[in-house]
JSON list of C-alpha atoms in Angstrom, two decimals:
[
{"chain": "G", "resi": 267, "resn": "MET", "atom": "CA", "xyz": [-59.76, 0.05, -57.40]},
{"chain": "G", "resi": 268, "resn": "GLU", "atom": "CA", "xyz": [-59.58, 2.90, -55.04]},
{"chain": "G", "resi": 269, "resn": "GLU", "atom": "CA", "xyz": [-56.57, 4.36, -53.98]},
{"chain": "G", "resi": 270, "resn": "TYR", "atom": "CA", "xyz": [-55.52, 5.61, -51.01]},
{"chain": "G", "resi": 271, "resn": "LYS", "atom": "CA", "xyz": [-52.99, 7.93, -51.15]},
{"chain": "G", "resi": 272, "resn": "ASN", "atom": "CA", "xyz": [-51.79, 9.31, -47.81]},
{"chain": "G", "resi": 273, "resn": "ARG", "atom": "CA", "xyz": [-52.82, 7.16, -43.64]},
{"chain": "G", "resi": 274, "resn": "ILE", "atom": "CA", "xyz": [-55.61, 8.88, -42.88]},
{"chain": "G", "resi": 275, "resn": "GLU", "atom": "CA", "xyz": [-57.41, 7.48, -45.57]},
{"chain": "G", "resi": 276, "resn": "ILE", "atom": "CA", "xyz": [-55.62, 4.19, -45.21]},
{"chain": "G", "resi": 277, "resn": "ALA", "atom": "CA", "xyz": [-56.75, 4.27, -41.41]},
{"chain": "G", "resi": 278, "resn": "GLU", "atom": "CA", "xyz": [-60.64, 5.05, -42.12]},
{"chain": "G", "resi": 279, "resn": "LEU", "atom": "CA", "xyz": [-60.34, 2.21, -44.35]},
{"chain": "G", "resi": 280, "resn": "ILE", "atom": "CA", "xyz": [-59.91, 0.07, -41.90]},
{"chain": "G", "resi": 281, "resn": "SER", "atom": "CA", "xyz": [-61.52, 1.07, -39.61]},
{"chain": "G", "resi": 282, "resn": "ASN", "atom": "CA", "xyz": [-65.08, 0.91, -41.59]},
{"chain": "G", "resi": 283, "resn": "ARG", "atom": "CA", "xyz": [-64.24, -2.38, -42.84]},
{"chain": "G", "resi": 284, "resn": "ILE", "atom": "CA", "xyz": [-62.90, -4.05, -39.80]},
{"chain": "G", "resi": 285, "resn": "TYR", "atom": "CA", "xyz": [-64.30, -1.42, -36.74]},
{"chain": "G", "resi": 286, "resn": "PRO", "atom": "CA", "xyz": [-65.28, 1.48, -37.18]},
{"chain": "G", "resi": 287, "resn": "LEU", "atom": "CA", "xyz": [-63.30, 4.21, -34.75]},
{"chain": "G", "resi": 288, "resn": "ALA", "atom": "CA", "xyz": [-64.24, 7.55, -33.70]},
{"chain": "G", "resi": 289, "resn": "HIS", "atom": "CA", "xyz": [-62.67, 10.14, -34.87]},
{"chain": "G", "resi": 290, "resn": "ASP", "atom": "CA", "xyz": [-60.28, 10.95, -32.05]},
{"chain": "G", "resi": 291, "resn": "ASP", "atom": "CA", "xyz": [-59.00, 7.52, -32.36]},
{"chain": "G", "resi": 292, "resn": "ILE", "atom": "CA", "xyz": [-58.72, 7.68, -36.22]},
{"chain": "G", "resi": 293, "resn": "LYS", "atom": "CA", "xyz": [-55.68, 9.56, -34.60]},
{"chain": "G", "resi": 294, "resn": "LEU", "atom": "CA", "xyz": [-54.12, 8.09, -32.50]},
{"chain": "G", "resi": 295, "resn": "PHE", "atom": "CA", "xyz": [-53.81, 4.98, -34.91]},
{"chain": "G", "resi": 296, "resn": "THR", "atom": "CA", "xyz": [-53.33, 7.68, -37.69]},
{"chain": "G", "resi": 297, "resn": "SER", "atom": "CA", "xyz": [-50.24, 8.52, -35.45]},
{"chain": "G", "resi": 298, "resn": "ILE", "atom": "CA", "xyz": [-48.78, 5.38, -36.40]},
{"chain": "G", "resi": 299, "resn": "ILE", "atom": "CA", "xyz": [-48.79, 4.91, -39.74]},
{"chain": "G", "resi": 300, "resn": "THR", "atom": "CA", "xyz": [-45.96, 4.99, -42.06]},
{"chain": "G", "resi": 301, "resn": "GLN", "atom": "CA", "xyz": [-46.00, 4.93, -45.99]},
{"chain": "G", "resi": 302, "resn": "GLU", "atom": "CA", "xyz": [-43.61, 3.79, -48.70]},
{"chain": "G", "resi": 303, "resn": "GLU", "atom": "CA", "xyz": [-42.79, 3.21, -52.35]},
{"chain": "G", "resi": 304, "resn": "PHE", "atom": "CA", "xyz": [-42.16, -0.26, -53.49]},
{"chain": "G", "resi": 305, "resn": "SER", "atom": "CA", "xyz": [-40.86, -0.79, -57.08]},
{"chain": "G", "resi": 306, "resn": "LYS", "atom": "CA", "xyz": [-42.18, -3.80, -58.83]},
{"chain": "G", "resi": 307, "resn": "GLY", "atom": "CA", "xyz": [-40.30, -6.92, -57.79]},
{"chain": "G", "resi": 308, "resn": "GLU", "atom": "CA", "xyz": [-38.93, -5.11, -55.17]},
{"chain": "G", "resi": 309, "resn": "MET", "atom": "CA", "xyz": [-39.05, -6.94, -51.38]},
{"chain": "G", "resi": 310, "resn": "ILE", "atom": "CA", "xyz": [-41.26, -5.97, -48.71]},
{"chain": "G", "resi": 311, "resn": "LEU", "atom": "CA", "xyz": [-40.16, -8.15, -46.44]},
{"chain": "G", "resi": 312, "resn": "LYS", "atom": "CA", "xyz": [-37.67, -11.15, -46.83]},
{"chain": "G", "resi": 313, "resn": "GLU", "atom": "CA", "xyz": [-37.11, -14.96, -45.76]},
{"chain": "G", "resi": 314, "resn": "GLY", "atom": "CA", "xyz": [-35.09, -14.42, -42.29]},
{"chain": "G", "resi": 315, "resn": "GLU", "atom": "CA", "xyz": [-36.65, -11.39, -40.78]},
{"chain": "G", "resi": 316, "resn": "ILE", "atom": "CA", "xyz": [-38.52, -11.04, -38.86]},
{"chain": "G", "resi": 317, "resn": "ALA", "atom": "CA", "xyz": [-42.46, -9.24, -39.10]},
{"chain": "G", "resi": 318, "resn": "ASN", "atom": "CA", "xyz": [-42.72, -6.20, -37.83]},
{"chain": "G", "resi": 319, "resn": "ASP", "atom": "CA", "xyz": [-45.22, -4.84, -39.21]},
{"chain": "G", "resi": 320, "resn": "ILE", "atom": "CA", "xyz": [-48.82, -5.11, -40.68]},
{"chain": "G", "resi": 321, "resn": "PHE", "atom": "CA", "xyz": [-48.92, -3.59, -44.48]},
{"chain": "G", "resi": 322, "resn": "TRP", "atom": "CA", "xyz": [-51.73, -2.22, -46.48]},
{"chain": "G", "resi": 323, "resn": "VAL", "atom": "CA", "xyz": [-51.63, -0.97, -49.80]},
{"chain": "G", "resi": 324, "resn": "GLY", "atom": "CA", "xyz": [-52.66, 1.72, -50.94]},
{"chain": "G", "resi": 325, "resn": "LYS", "atom": "CA", "xyz": [-51.61, 1.76, -54.34]},
{"chain": "G", "resi": 326, "resn": "GLY", "atom": "CA", "xyz": [-50.84, -1.33, -56.43]},
{"chain": "G", "resi": 327, "resn": "MET", "atom": "CA", "xyz": [-50.45, -5.04, -55.80]},
{"chain": "G", "resi": 328, "resn": "ILE", "atom": "CA", "xyz": [-48.81, -6.73, -53.06]},
{"chain": "G", "resi": 329, "resn": "ARG", "atom": "CA", "xyz": [-47.81, -10.63, -52.90]},
{"chain": "G", "resi": 330, "resn": "GLU", "atom": "CA", "xyz": [-46.61, -13.14, -50.11]},
{"chain": "G", "resi": 331, "resn": "PHE", "atom": "CA", "xyz": [-45.10, -16.13, -51.00]},
{"chain": "G", "resi": 332, "resn": "TYR", "atom": "CA", "xyz": [-43.15, -19.05, -49.79]},
{"chain": "G", "resi": 333, "resn": "TYR", "atom": "CA", "xyz": [-40.29, -21.11, -50.77]},
{"chain": "G", "resi": 334, "resn": "LYS", "atom": "CA", "xyz": [-41.16, -25.12, -51.15]},
{"chain": "G", "resi": 335, "resn": "ASN", "atom": "CA", "xyz": [-38.91, -27.81, -53.01]},
{"chain": "G", "resi": 336, "resn": "GLY", "atom": "CA", "xyz": [-37.58, -25.31, -55.08]},
{"chain": "G", "resi": 337, "resn": "LYS", "atom": "CA", "xyz": [-40.64, -23.66, -56.49]},
{"chain": "G", "resi": 338, "resn": "ASP", "atom": "CA", "xyz": [-42.25, -20.19, -55.80]},
{"chain": "G", "resi": 339, "resn": "ILE", "atom": "CA", "xyz": [-45.75, -20.62, -54.15]},
{"chain": "G", "resi": 340, "resn": "THR", "atom": "CA", "xyz": [-47.63, -17.44, -53.87]},
{"chain": "G", "resi": 341, "resn": "GLU", "atom": "CA", "xyz": [-49.87, -17.19, -50.52]},
{"chain": "G", "resi": 342, "resn": "HIS", "atom": "CA", "xyz": [-51.93, -14.43, -50.64]},
{"chain": "G", "resi": 343, "resn": "PHE", "atom": "CA", "xyz": [-52.74, -11.41, -52.72]},
{"chain": "G", "resi": 344, "resn": "ALA", "atom": "CA", "xyz": [-53.36, -7.58, -51.68]},
{"chain": "G", "resi": 345, "resn": "CYS", "atom": "CA", "xyz": [-54.58, -5.05, -53.88]},
{"chain": "G", "resi": 346, "resn": "GLU", "atom": "CA", "xyz": [-55.79, -1.55, -53.10]},
{"chain": "G", "resi": 347, "resn": "GLY", "atom": "CA", "xyz": [-57.33, -1.53, -49.45]},
{"chain": "G", "resi": 348, "resn": "GLN", "atom": "CA", "xyz": [-56.39, -4.99, -48.92]},
{"chain": "G", "resi": 349, "resn": "GLY", "atom": "CA", "xyz": [-53.76, -5.39, -45.94]},
{"chain": "G", "resi": 350, "resn": "ALA", "atom": "CA", "xyz": [-51.49, -9.10, -45.55]},
{"chain": "G", "resi": 351, "resn": "LEU", "atom": "CA", "xyz": [-49.02, -10.26, -42.71]},
{"chain": "G", "resi": 352, "resn": "SER", "atom": "CA", "xyz": [-46.85, -12.77, -42.15]},
{"chain": "G", "resi": 353, "resn": "ILE", "atom": "CA", "xyz": [-48.35, -13.60, -38.82]},
{"chain": "G", "resi": 354, "resn": "THR", "atom": "CA", "xyz": [-46.61, -16.99, -37.49]},
{"chain": "G", "resi": 355, "resn": "SER", "atom": "CA", "xyz": [-42.92, -14.54, -37.48]},
{"chain": "G", "resi": 356, "resn": "ILE", "atom": "CA", "xyz": [-45.59, -11.19, -35.96]},
{"chain": "G", "resi": 357, "resn": "PHE", "atom": "CA", "xyz": [-46.45, -13.47, -32.89]},
{"chain": "G", "resi": 358, "resn": "LYS", "atom": "CA", "xyz": [-43.89, -15.38, -32.34]},
{"chain": "G", "resi": 359, "resn": "ASN", "atom": "CA", "xyz": [-40.95, -12.76, -32.94]},
{"chain": "G", "resi": 360, "resn": "GLU", "atom": "CA", "xyz": [-39.14, -15.23, -35.69]},
{"chain": "G", "resi": 361, "resn": "PRO", "atom": "CA", "xyz": [-37.43, -15.28, -39.12]},
{"chain": "G", "resi": 362, "resn": "THR", "atom": "CA", "xyz": [-40.02, -15.61, -41.62]},
{"chain": "G", "resi": 363, "resn": "HIS", "atom": "CA", "xyz": [-40.41, -18.20, -44.60]},
{"chain": "G", "resi": 364, "resn": "LEU", "atom": "CA", "xyz": [-42.74, -16.64, -45.95]},
{"chain": "G", "resi": 365, "resn": "MET", "atom": "CA", "xyz": [-41.81, -13.28, -47.90]},
{"chain": "G", "resi": 366, "resn": "ILE", "atom": "CA", "xyz": [-43.41, -10.25, -49.73]},
{"chain": "G", "resi": 367, "resn": "GLU", "atom": "CA", "xyz": [-43.00, -8.60, -52.35]},
{"chain": "G", "resi": 368, "resn": "ALA", "atom": "CA", "xyz": [-44.52, -5.70, -54.04]},
{"chain": "G", "resi": 369, "resn": "TYR", "atom": "CA", "xyz": [-46.04, -7.40, -57.49]},
{"chain": "G", "resi": 370, "resn": "GLU", "atom": "CA", "xyz": [-46.44, -3.79, -59.17]},
{"chain": "G", "resi": 371, "resn": "ASN", "atom": "CA", "xyz": [-45.25, -0.79, -58.90]},
{"chain": "G", "resi": 372, "resn": "SER", "atom": "CA", "xyz": [-46.87, 0.12, -55.29]},
{"chain": "G", "resi": 373, "resn": "ILE", "atom": "CA", "xyz": [-47.95, 2.16, -51.83]},
{"chain": "G", "resi": 374, "resn": "VAL", "atom": "CA", "xyz": [-48.10, 0.46, -49.08]},
{"chain": "G", "resi": 375, "resn": "PHE", "atom": "CA", "xyz": [-48.77, 1.57, -45.27]},
{"chain": "G", "resi": 376, "resn": "ARG", "atom": "CA", "xyz": [-47.17, 0.21, -42.83]},
{"chain": "G", "resi": 377, "resn": "ILE", "atom": "CA", "xyz": [-48.58, -0.76, -39.00]},
{"chain": "G", "resi": 378, "resn": "PRO", "atom": "CA", "xyz": [-46.50, -1.39, -36.66]},
{"chain": "G", "resi": 379, "resn": "TYR", "atom": "CA", "xyz": [-48.10, -4.07, -34.34]},
{"chain": "G", "resi": 380, "resn": "LYS", "atom": "CA", "xyz": [-45.19, -3.74, -30.95]},
{"chain": "G", "resi": 381, "resn": "LYS", "atom": "CA", "xyz": [-47.28, 0.59, -31.72]},
{"chain": "G", "resi": 382, "resn": "PHE", "atom": "CA", "xyz": [-50.42, -0.96, -32.46]},
{"chain": "G", "resi": 383, "resn": "ILE", "atom": "CA", "xyz": [-50.28, -3.29, -28.93]},
{"chain": "G", "resi": 384, "resn": "THR", "atom": "CA", "xyz": [-49.45, -0.07, -27.48]},
{"chain": "G", "resi": 385, "resn": "LEU", "atom": "CA", "xyz": [-52.21, 1.89, -28.68]},
{"chain": "G", "resi": 386, "resn": "ALA", "atom": "CA", "xyz": [-54.91, -1.19, -27.58]},
{"chain": "G", "resi": 387, "resn": "GLN", "atom": "CA", "xyz": [-53.55, -1.88, -24.52]},
{"chain": "G", "resi": 388, "resn": "LYS", "atom": "CA", "xyz": [-54.27, 2.52, -23.59]},
{"chain": "G", "resi": 389, "resn": "ASN", "atom": "CA", "xyz": [-57.59, 2.80, -26.13]},
{"chain": "G", "resi": 390, "resn": "ASN", "atom": "CA", "xyz": [-60.13, -0.09, -25.44]},
{"chain": "G", "resi": 391, "resn": "SER", "atom": "CA", "xyz": [-61.74, 0.82, -29.84]},
{"chain": "G", "resi": 392, "resn": "ILE", "atom": "CA", "xyz": [-58.13, 0.09, -30.36]},
{"chain": "G", "resi": 393, "resn": "SER", "atom": "CA", "xyz": [-58.31, -2.69, -28.82]},
{"chain": "G", "resi": 394, "resn": "THR", "atom": "CA", "xyz": [-61.03, -3.88, -30.85]},
{"chain": "G", "resi": 395, "resn": "LEU", "atom": "CA", "xyz": [-59.87, -3.01, -34.46]},
{"chain": "G", "resi": 396, "resn": "LEU", "atom": "CA", "xyz": [-56.55, -4.85, -33.28]},
{"chain": "G", "resi": 397, "resn": "ARG", "atom": "CA", "xyz": [-58.79, -8.40, -32.31]},
{"chain": "G", "resi": 398, "resn": "LYS", "atom": "CA", "xyz": [-61.15, -8.52, -34.92]},
{"chain": "G", "resi": 399, "resn": "LEU", "atom": "CA", "xyz": [-57.62, -7.66, -38.28]},
{"chain": "G", "resi": 400, "resn": "LEU", "atom": "CA", "xyz": [-56.27, -10.56, -36.15]},
{"chain": "G", "resi": 401, "resn": "GLU", "atom": "CA", "xyz": [-59.90, -12.90, -36.05]},
{"chain": "G", "resi": 402, "resn": "GLY", "atom": "CA", "xyz": [-60.54, -11.86, -39.24]},
{"chain": "G", "resi": 403, "resn": "SER", "atom": "CA", "xyz": [-56.64, -12.66, -40.61]},
{"chain": "G", "resi": 404, "resn": "LEU", "atom": "CA", "xyz": [-57.02, -16.49, -39.28]},
{"chain": "G", "resi": 405, "resn": "ILE", "atom": "CA", "xyz": [-60.54, -16.45, -40.50]},
{"chain": "G", "resi": 406, "resn": "MET", "atom": "CA", "xyz": [-59.39, -16.32, -44.45]},
{"chain": "G", "resi": 407, "resn": "SER", "atom": "CA", "xyz": [-56.88, -18.71, -43.68]},
{"chain": "G", "resi": 408, "resn": "GLN", "atom": "CA", "xyz": [-58.92, -21.49, -42.20]},
{"chain": "G", "resi": 409, "resn": "GLU", "atom": "CA", "xyz": [-61.24, -20.20, -44.94]},
{"chain": "G", "resi": 410, "resn": "LYS", "atom": "CA", "xyz": [-58.27, -21.24, -47.58]},
{"chain": "G", "resi": 411, "resn": "ALA", "atom": "CA", "xyz": [-57.07, -24.51, -45.76]},
{"chain": "G", "resi": 412, "resn": "ASP", "atom": "CA", "xyz": [-60.97, -25.66, -45.89]},
{"chain": "G", "resi": 413, "resn": "SER", "atom": "CA", "xyz": [-61.33, -24.48, -49.54]},
{"chain": "G", "resi": 414, "resn": "TRP", "atom": "CA", "xyz": [-57.93, -26.07, -50.76]},
{"chain": "G", "resi": 415, "resn": "ARG", "atom": "CA", "xyz": [-59.17, -29.44, -48.08]},
{"chain": "G", "resi": 416, "resn": "TYR", "atom": "CA", "xyz": [-62.88, -29.92, -49.97]},
{"chain": "G", "resi": 417, "resn": "GLU", "atom": "CA", "xyz": [-63.65, -27.80, -52.86]},
{"chain": "G", "resi": 418, "resn": "THR", "atom": "CA", "xyz": [-62.87, -28.41, -56.44]},
{"chain": "G", "resi": 419, "resn": "VAL", "atom": "CA", "xyz": [-60.53, -26.60, -58.49]},
{"chain": "G", "resi": 420, "resn": "GLN", "atom": "CA", "xyz": [-63.15, -25.18, -60.35]},
{"chain": "G", "resi": 421, "resn": "GLU", "atom": "CA", "xyz": [-64.71, -23.92, -56.96]},
{"chain": "G", "resi": 422, "resn": "ARG", "atom": "CA", "xyz": [-61.52, -22.60, -55.47]},
{"chain": "G", "resi": 423, "resn": "TYR", "atom": "CA", "xyz": [-61.64, -20.36, -58.93]},
{"chain": "G", "resi": 424, "resn": "GLU", "atom": "CA", "xyz": [-64.63, -18.97, -58.46]},
{"chain": "G", "resi": 425, "resn": "ARG", "atom": "CA", "xyz": [-63.86, -18.21, -55.36]},
{"chain": "G", "resi": 426, "resn": "PHE", "atom": "CA", "xyz": [-60.47, -16.61, -56.01]},
{"chain": "G", "resi": 427, "resn": "LEU", "atom": "CA", "xyz": [-62.71, -15.06, -59.01]},
{"chain": "G", "resi": 428, "resn": "ARG", "atom": "CA", "xyz": [-64.58, -13.91, -56.04]},
{"chain": "G", "resi": 429, "resn": "GLU", "atom": "CA", "xyz": [-62.82, -13.10, -53.11]},
{"chain": "G", "resi": 430, "resn": "TYR", "atom": "CA", "xyz": [-59.70, -10.87, -55.68]},
{"chain": "G", "resi": 431, "resn": "PRO", "atom": "CA", "xyz": [-61.30, -10.33, -58.07]},
{"chain": "G", "resi": 432, "resn": "GLU", "atom": "CA", "xyz": [-58.11, -7.18, -59.02]},
{"chain": "G", "resi": 433, "resn": "ALA", "atom": "CA", "xyz": [-55.68, -10.15, -58.49]},
{"chain": "G", "resi": 434, "resn": "ALA", "atom": "CA", "xyz": [-57.32, -11.98, -61.18]},
{"chain": "G", "resi": 435, "resn": "LYS", "atom": "CA", "xyz": [-57.44, -9.45, -63.61]},
{"chain": "G", "resi": 436, "resn": "ARG", "atom": "CA", "xyz": [-53.59, -8.20, -62.28]},
{"chain": "G", "resi": 437, "resn": "ALA", "atom": "CA", "xyz": [-51.54, -11.67, -61.63]},
{"chain": "G", "resi": 438, "resn": "SER", "atom": "CA", "xyz": [-49.99, -14.02, -64.15]},
{"chain": "G", "resi": 439, "resn": "VAL", "atom": "CA", "xyz": [-51.30, -17.69, -64.43]},
{"chain": "G", "resi": 440, "resn": "ASN", "atom": "CA", "xyz": [-48.25, -19.42, -62.78]},
{"chain": "G", "resi": 441, "resn": "HIS", "atom": "CA", "xyz": [-48.52, -16.97, -59.68]},
{"chain": "G", "resi": 442, "resn": "ILE", "atom": "CA", "xyz": [-52.70, -17.90, -60.03]},
{"chain": "G", "resi": 443, "resn": "ALA", "atom": "CA", "xyz": [-52.06, -21.33, -59.83]},
{"chain": "G", "resi": 444, "resn": "SER", "atom": "CA", "xyz": [-49.79, -21.79, -57.19]},
{"chain": "G", "resi": 445, "resn": "TYR", "atom": "CA", "xyz": [-52.27, -19.36, -54.91]},
{"chain": "G", "resi": 446, "resn": "LEU", "atom": "CA", "xyz": [-54.65, -22.30, -55.80]},
{"chain": "G", "resi": 447, "resn": "LEU", "atom": "CA", "xyz": [-52.40, -25.46, -55.75]},
{"chain": "G", "resi": 448, "resn": "MET", "atom": "CA", "xyz": [-52.63, -26.64, -59.24]},
{"chain": "G", "resi": 449, "resn": "THR", "atom": "CA", "xyz": [-50.93, -26.18, -62.23]},
{"chain": "G", "resi": 450, "resn": "PRO", "atom": "CA", "xyz": [-50.92, -23.90, -64.81]},
{"chain": "G", "resi": 451, "resn": "GLU", "atom": "CA", "xyz": [-52.02, -26.12, -67.38]},
{"chain": "G", "resi": 452, "resn": "THR", "atom": "CA", "xyz": [-55.09, -27.00, -65.01]},
{"chain": "G", "resi": 453, "resn": "LEU", "atom": "CA", "xyz": [-56.25, -23.57, -64.08]},
{"chain": "G", "resi": 454, "resn": "SER", "atom": "CA", "xyz": [-56.13, -23.20, -67.91]},
{"chain": "G", "resi": 455, "resn": "ARG", "atom": "CA", "xyz": [-59.01, -26.00, -68.48]},
{"chain": "G", "resi": 456, "resn": "VAL", "atom": "CA", "xyz": [-60.52, -24.92, -65.37]},
{"chain": "G", "resi": 457, "resn": "ARG", "atom": "CA", "xyz": [-60.73, -21.65, -67.25]},
{"chain": "G", "resi": 458, "resn": "ALA", "atom": "CA", "xyz": [-61.31, -22.42, -70.59]},
{"chain": "G", "resi": 459, "resn": "LYS", "atom": "CA", "xyz": [-64.36, -24.04, -68.87]},
{"chain": "G", "resi": 460, "resn": "LEU", "atom": "CA", "xyz": [-66.13, -21.02, -67.38]},
{"chain": "G", "resi": 461, "resn": "SER", "atom": "CA", "xyz": [-65.69, -19.45, -70.73]}
]
């Protein structure tokens, strides 16, 4: 679990993971990133707000969630070096139902989407970075939906362990179960089988 302490480190991480930028392009990309600290339980994005930013975790963990029939449903976890966004709210400029909270005391880097677009219009490398970042988010959403449709509860949990090993160690059973669309009791049975 590597921590990312400043804007340059997070810009380099994003570039290394998504699309390699030249040194000058990383400096340009870094110029739009801001850094904030959040306490455990503090809301980063509230229901009804319009999402304007893409979030990357430097330290800690954040959780995206929504309410359905009065139940808290986890949509996504992001730990150090991982990102999160409310893509529908960003694209449509509409209030979000998806909320983001600091699951632990966290350092979070914000990338303002409109500034990202402006940079992308002027710089081909940053344009490719943005496109690949959004493609990655859409692919992840599709893979998650396919997992719910086609995989058994055990396969879904095994996938979660592979893809989110840090969240698997740090998140509560209830939040992991809601992410996997199963009850905590079902998750406990699946964990017991794998032990």
